[in-house]
Amino acid sequence: MGNIIDGKALSQAVKDEVRDEVPQLEAKYGRKPCLVVIIVGENPASQVYVRNKVKAAAYTGMGSELIELPADISEEALLAKIRQLNEDPAVDGILVQLPLPKHIDEEKVIDTIAREKDVDGFHPGNVANLWLGKDCIVPCTPAGVMRMLDTIGVELKGKNAVVVGRSNIVGKPMAKLLLDRHATVTIAHSRTADLGAVCRTADVLVVAVGKAGLVTGDMVKPGAVVIDVGMNRNAEGKLCGDVDYASASQVASWITPVPGGVGPMTIAMLMKNTIHCFVSRMEKKA
Ligand code: NDP
């Protein structure tokens, strides 16, 4: 039976680190970091996410603001709001909760957020810097996964890592972070032939697809570390991952549960990213 990587406990530790850091930053720079979260419309899942993000910011003692905009706001009005926040010297991090209503172009929104305030790490400038190995904001979910791997002390150098899923927000940055640690990385996706065979090569298997139970125990190499990023609702409406936990946990050495795995880490790393943005801006000013 694999050991459980407790994302809830680890995310608490990360938030506590930030909470310790905030007064020191305030003493050094004369004010606290401030995160602004924008939600457009009333998507219930998004509302839960943004509430948790603002709650986490409050816990750490940093400043935060939740801006709730109506679902029928025009794209231009949203972009104008973002530009105003870009110019506001008291704002360090701007997060626009995705998905957005269909009439708003998400790419335009991401491009409009100032690179240095892009706490999600989705801006093209941050993506480019990640792939070039330069200073950047790393997207929260893959950053959280790396923190989990570091906490259990897994050596990545020379190991086979398989990332299932190639989205811009999880799969691709995840693969790059594993590559940076000298893992041999394979990215699998919907057109991968024989997903099971590919997954069985993995010493570290990260699954970010959005399909409940896609990866079963017979697809896991004995002793592998299994990270389940997926967040799905099963037939009973219960939150579950992409990995069939019951079978995979029999084979893995370490495994993340859902809920209580990667999800809380994403929010904790958002706090870290806000600090990163704050310090970078403050140091530039000095
Ligand atoms: P996307 O829908 O953007 O990407 C899904 C990826 O999975 C695509 O690359 C797709 O391949 C691939 N895929 C789809 N079907 C299969 C299949 N049968 N076999 C192999 N690969 C497949 O999703 P996201 O990356 O945004 O999110 C993935 C999951 O992670 C979701 O459940 C989401 O809710 C969750 N998530 C969780 C977070 C957390 O904090 N825990 C944060 C962000 C996401 P292709 O490119 O070929 O279409």
Coordinates of C-alpha atoms and ligand atoms in Angstrom, one line a residue:
M1 CA 0.0 0.0 0.0
G2 CA 1.5 3.3 -1.1
N3 CA 2.2 6.2 1.3
I4 CA -0.2 9.1 1.0
I5 CA 1.2 12.5 0.1
D6 CA -1.0 14.7 2.3
G7 CA -1.6 17.8 0.3
K8 CA -3.8 19.3 3.0
A9 CA -1.0 19.2 5.6
L10 CA 1.6 20.3 3.2
S11 CA -0.4 23.2 1.9
Q12 CA -0.9 24.3 5.4
A13 CA 2.8 24.3 6.0
V14 CA 3.3 26.4 2.8
K15 CA 0.7 28.9 3.9
D16 CA 2.3 29.1 7.3
E17 CA 5.7 29.9 5.7
V18 CA 4.0 32.8 3.8
R19 CA 2.2 33.9 7.0
D20 CA 5.7 34.1 8.7
E21 CA 7.1 36.0 5.8
V22 CA 4.4 38.7 5.4
P23 CA 5.3 40.7 8.6
Q24 CA 9.0 40.6 7.6
L25 CA 8.2 41.9 4.1
E26 CA 6.0 44.6 5.5
A27 CA 8.9 45.7 7.8
K28 CA 11.3 45.7 4.9
Y29 CA 9.2 47.3 2.2
G30 CA 6.7 49.4 4.2
R31 CA 3.5 47.5 3.1
K32 CA 2.1 44.0 2.7
P33 CA 1.7 42.2 -0.6
C34 CA -1.8 42.5 -2.1
L35 CA -3.6 40.0 -4.3
V36 CA -6.7 40.9 -6.4
V37 CA -8.9 38.1 -7.6
I38 CA -11.5 38.8 -10.3
I39 CA -14.5 36.6 -10.9
V40 CA -16.9 37.1 -13.8
G41 CA -20.4 35.6 -13.5
E42 CA -21.7 33.0 -11.2
N43 CA -20.1 29.7 -12.0
P44 CA -20.5 27.8 -8.7
A45 CA -17.2 25.9 -9.0
S46 CA -15.4 29.1 -9.7
Q47 CA -17.1 30.8 -6.8
V48 CA -15.7 28.1 -4.4
Y49 CA -12.2 28.5 -5.9
V50 CA -12.1 32.2 -5.6
R51 CA -13.5 32.2 -2.1
N52 CA -10.8 29.7 -1.1
K53 CA -8.1 31.8 -2.7
V54 CA -9.2 35.0 -0.9
K55 CA -9.6 33.0 2.4
A56 CA -6.0 31.7 2.0
A57 CA -4.7 35.2 1.4
A58 CA -6.5 36.5 4.5
Y59 CA -5.0 33.6 6.5
T60 CA -1.4 34.6 5.5
G61 CA -2.1 38.2 6.5
M62 CA -1.5 39.6 3.0
G63 CA -3.9 42.1 1.6
S64 CA -6.6 40.8 -0.8
E65 CA -9.6 41.9 -2.7
L66 CA -12.3 40.0 -4.5
I67 CA -13.8 41.8 -7.5
E68 CA -17.1 40.2 -8.6
L69 CA -18.2 41.3 -12.1
P70 CA -21.5 40.4 -13.8
A71 CA -21.6 37.7 -16.4
D72 CA -22.7 40.1 -19.1
I73 CA -19.8 42.5 -18.6
S74 CA -18.2 43.5 -21.9
E75 CA -14.8 42.2 -22.8
E76 CA -13.5 45.8 -23.1
A77 CA -14.8 46.7 -19.6
L78 CA -13.0 43.7 -18.1
L79 CA -9.8 44.6 -20.0
A80 CA -10.1 48.2 -18.7
K81 CA -10.5 47.0 -15.2
I82 CA -7.3 44.8 -15.6
R83 CA -5.4 47.8 -17.0
Q84 CA -6.4 49.9 -14.1
L85 CA -5.1 47.2 -11.7
N86 CA -1.9 46.9 -13.7
E87 CA -1.3 50.6 -13.0
D88 CA -2.2 50.5 -9.4
P89 CA 1.0 50.5 -7.4
A90 CA -0.7 48.9 -4.3
V91 CA -1.7 45.8 -6.3
D92 CA 1.0 43.0 -6.6
G93 CA -1.0 40.1 -8.0
I94 CA -3.9 39.9 -10.4
L95 CA -5.8 36.6 -10.9
V96 CA -8.8 36.3 -13.3
Q97 CA -10.6 33.1 -12.5
L98 CA -11.1 30.9 -15.6
P99 CA -13.3 29.9 -17.4
L100 CA -14.8 33.2 -18.6
P101 CA -18.2 33.6 -20.3
K102 CA -18.1 32.7 -24.0
H103 CA -18.1 36.3 -25.3
I104 CA -14.8 37.1 -23.6
D105 CA -11.6 36.1 -25.2
E106 CA -9.5 34.4 -22.4
E107 CA -6.3 34.8 -24.4
K108 CA -6.8 38.6 -24.6
V109 CA -7.5 38.7 -20.8
I110 CA -4.3 36.7 -20.0
D111 CA -2.2 38.9 -22.3
T112 CA -3.6 42.1 -20.7
I113 CA -2.5 41.2 -17.2
A114 CA 0.9 42.8 -16.5
R115 CA 3.5 40.1 -16.7
E116 CA 5.0 41.1 -13.3
K117 CA 1.5 40.8 -11.7
D118 CA 0.6 37.5 -13.4
V119 CA 0.3 35.3 -10.3
D120 CA -1.1 32.4 -12.3
G121 CA 2.0 32.3 -14.6
F122 CA -0.1 32.2 -17.7
H123 CA 1.1 35.3 -19.5
P124 CA 3.1 34.6 -22.7
G125 CA 6.1 36.4 -21.1
N126 CA 6.1 34.1 -18.1
V127 CA 5.6 31.0 -20.3
A128 CA 8.5 32.0 -22.5
N129 CA 10.7 32.6 -19.5
L130 CA 9.8 29.3 -18.0
W131 CA 10.9 27.5 -21.2
L132 CA 14.0 29.6 -21.5
G133 CA 15.0 28.9 -17.9
K134 CA 14.7 32.6 -16.9
D135 CA 13.1 34.1 -13.8
C136 CA 9.4 33.6 -14.1
I137 CA 6.1 33.0 -12.3
V138 CA 5.6 29.2 -12.4
P139 CA 1.9 28.2 -12.7
C140 CA 0.6 27.2 -9.3
T141 CA -0.5 23.6 -9.9
P142 CA 2.7 22.3 -11.4
A143 CA 4.6 24.3 -8.7
G144 CA 2.6 22.6 -6.1
V145 CA 3.3 19.2 -7.5
M146 CA 7.1 20.0 -7.4
R147 CA 6.8 21.0 -3.8
M148 CA 5.1 17.6 -3.1
L149 CA 7.9 15.7 -4.9
D150 CA 10.5 17.6 -3.0
T151 CA 8.8 17.0 0.3
I152 CA 8.9 13.2 -0.1
G153 CA 12.5 13.5 -1.2
V154 CA 12.1 11.8 -4.6
E155 CA 15.3 12.0 -6.7
L156 CA 14.2 13.0 -10.2
K157 CA 17.6 13.0 -11.9
G158 CA 17.7 10.2 -14.5
K159 CA 14.2 9.0 -13.7
N160 CA 11.4 8.4 -16.1
A161 CA 8.6 10.9 -15.6
V162 CA 5.3 10.7 -17.6
V163 CA 2.9 13.6 -17.6
V164 CA -0.6 12.6 -18.9
G165 CA -2.2 15.8 -20.3
R166 CA -0.7 18.6 -22.3
S167 CA -2.6 21.7 -21.3
N168 CA -0.9 25.1 -21.1
I169 CA -1.8 25.4 -17.4
V170 CA -0.8 22.0 -16.1
G171 CA 0.7 19.4 -18.4
K172 CA 3.2 21.5 -20.4
P173 CA 4.6 23.5 -17.5
M174 CA 4.7 20.3 -15.4
A175 CA 6.8 18.6 -18.0
K176 CA 9.2 21.5 -18.2
L177 CA 9.7 21.6 -14.4
L178 CA 10.5 17.8 -14.4
L179 CA 12.9 18.3 -17.3
D180 CA 14.6 21.1 -15.3
R181 CA 15.3 18.5 -12.6
H182 CA 16.9 16.1 -15.2
A183 CA 14.1 13.6 -15.4
T184 CA 13.5 12.0 -18.8
V185 CA 10.0 13.3 -19.6
T186 CA 7.3 11.8 -21.7
I187 CA 4.1 13.8 -22.4
A188 CA 1.0 11.6 -23.1
H189 CA -2.3 12.9 -24.4
S190 CA -5.6 11.9 -26.0
R191 CA -3.8 10.6 -29.2
T192 CA -1.2 8.5 -27.3
A193 CA -1.2 4.9 -28.5
D194 CA -1.3 2.5 -25.6
L195 CA -1.5 4.9 -22.7
G196 CA -1.0 2.0 -20.2
A197 CA 2.3 1.0 -21.7
V198 CA 3.6 4.6 -21.6
C199 CA 2.4 5.0 -18.0
R200 CA 4.1 1.8 -16.9
T201 CA 7.5 3.3 -17.9
A202 CA 7.0 6.1 -15.3
D203 CA 9.0 6.3 -12.0
V204 CA 7.0 9.5 -11.5
L205 CA 3.5 9.6 -13.0
V206 CA 1.6 12.9 -13.1
V207 CA -2.0 12.7 -14.4
A208 CA -3.8 15.9 -15.4
V209 CA -6.7 15.0 -17.8
G210 CA -10.1 15.4 -16.3
K211 CA -11.4 11.9 -16.7
A212 CA -12.3 10.0 -13.6
G213 CA -10.5 6.7 -13.1
L214 CA -8.6 7.0 -16.4
V215 CA -5.4 5.5 -14.8
T216 CA -5.8 2.2 -13.1
G217 CA -3.4 0.2 -10.9
D218 CA -2.3 -2.1 -13.8
M219 CA -1.0 1.1 -15.6
V220 CA 1.3 2.0 -12.7
K221 CA 4.9 0.7 -12.4
P222 CA 5.4 -1.0 -9.0
G223 CA 7.0 1.6 -6.6
A224 CA 6.1 4.6 -8.8
V225 CA 5.2 8.0 -7.4
V226 CA 1.7 8.9 -8.6
I227 CA 0.4 12.5 -8.6
D228 CA -3.3 12.9 -9.5
V229 CA -4.1 16.4 -10.6
G230 CA -7.6 15.6 -11.9
M231 CA -10.7 17.0 -10.3
N232 CA -13.9 15.3 -11.4
R233 CA -17.3 14.6 -10.0
N234 CA -18.4 11.0 -10.0
A235 CA -22.0 9.8 -10.5
E236 CA -22.8 10.5 -6.8
G237 CA -21.4 14.0 -7.2
K238 CA -18.3 13.2 -5.1
L239 CA -15.0 14.8 -6.0
C240 CA -12.5 12.3 -7.5
G241 CA -9.3 12.3 -9.5
D242 CA -8.1 10.9 -12.8
V243 CA -6.5 7.9 -11.0
D244 CA -8.4 5.0 -9.7
Y245 CA -7.0 5.4 -6.1
A246 CA -8.1 1.9 -4.8
S247 CA -6.1 0.0 -7.4
A248 CA -3.2 2.5 -8.0
S249 CA -2.5 2.9 -4.3
Q250 CA -1.8 -0.9 -4.1
V251 CA 1.1 -0.5 -6.5
A252 CA 2.5 3.0 -6.0
S253 CA 5.2 3.9 -3.4
W254 CA 3.6 7.3 -2.9
I255 CA 0.2 8.6 -4.1
T256 CA -1.9 11.8 -3.8
P257 CA -5.5 11.5 -2.8
V258 CA -8.4 13.5 -4.3
P259 CA -9.6 15.5 -2.5
G260 CA -6.8 16.6 -0.2
G261 CA -3.9 16.3 -2.7
V262 CA -2.9 18.7 -5.4
G263 CA -5.9 20.9 -5.1
P264 CA -5.0 22.6 -1.8
M265 CA -1.3 22.9 -3.0
T266 CA -2.5 25.0 -5.9
I267 CA -3.9 27.6 -3.6
A268 CA -0.9 27.6 -1.3
M269 CA 1.5 28.1 -4.3
L270 CA -0.7 31.1 -5.4
M271 CA 0.3 32.7 -2.1
K272 CA 4.0 32.0 -2.8
N273 CA 3.6 33.5 -6.3
T274 CA 2.0 36.6 -4.9
I275 CA 5.0 37.1 -2.6
H276 CA 7.3 36.5 -5.6
C277 CA 5.5 39.2 -7.6
F278 CA 5.6 41.6 -4.7
V279 CA 9.3 41.1 -4.0
S280 CA 10.3 41.4 -7.7
R281 CA 8.4 44.7 -8.0
M282 CA 9.8 46.1 -4.7
E283 CA 13.3 45.1 -5.6
K284 CA 13.0 46.8 -9.1
K285 CA 11.8 50.0 -7.4
A286 CA 14.7 50.0 -4.9
Ligands
NDP1 P1 -7.5 20.3 -20.3 O1 -8.9 19.8 -20.6 O2 -7.1 21.6 -20.7 O3 -6.5 19.2 -20.8 C1 -6.7 17.8 -20.7 C2 -5.6 17.1 -21.3 O4 -5.8 15.7 -21.2 C3 -5.4 17.3 -22.8 O5 -4.1 17.5 -23.1 C4 -6.0 16.1 -23.5 O6 -5.3 15.7 -24.6 C5 -5.7 15.0 -22.4 N1 -6.6 13.9 -22.5 C6 -7.9 13.9 -22.7 N2 -8.4 12.6 -22.8 C7 -7.3 11.8 -22.7 C8 -7.2 10.4 -22.6 N3 -8.2 9.6 -22.8 N4 -5.9 9.9 -22.5 C9 -4.9 10.7 -22.4 N5 -4.9 12.1 -22.3 C10 -6.2 12.6 -22.5 O7 -7.4 20.1 -18.7 P2 -6.5 20.8 -17.6 O8 -5.1 20.5 -17.8 O9 -7.0 22.2 -17.4 O10 -7.0 20.0 -16.3 C11 -6.8 18.6 -16.2 C12 -7.5 18.1 -14.9 O11 -6.9 18.7 -13.8 C13 -9.0 18.5 -14.8 O12 -9.7 17.5 -14.1 C14 -9.0 19.8 -14.0 O13 -10.1 20.0 -13.2 C15 -7.8 19.4 -13.0 N6 -7.1 20.6 -12.5 C16 -6.9 20.6 -11.2 C17 -6.2 21.6 -10.6 C18 -5.9 21.4 -9.1 O14 -5.6 22.4 -8.5 N7 -5.9 20.2 -8.5 C19 -5.8 22.8 -11.3 C20 -6.0 22.7 -12.7 C21 -6.7 21.6 -13.3 P3 -5.4 16.5 -26.0 O15 -4.4 17.6 -25.8 O16 -4.9 15.6 -27.0 O17 -6.8 17.0 -26.2

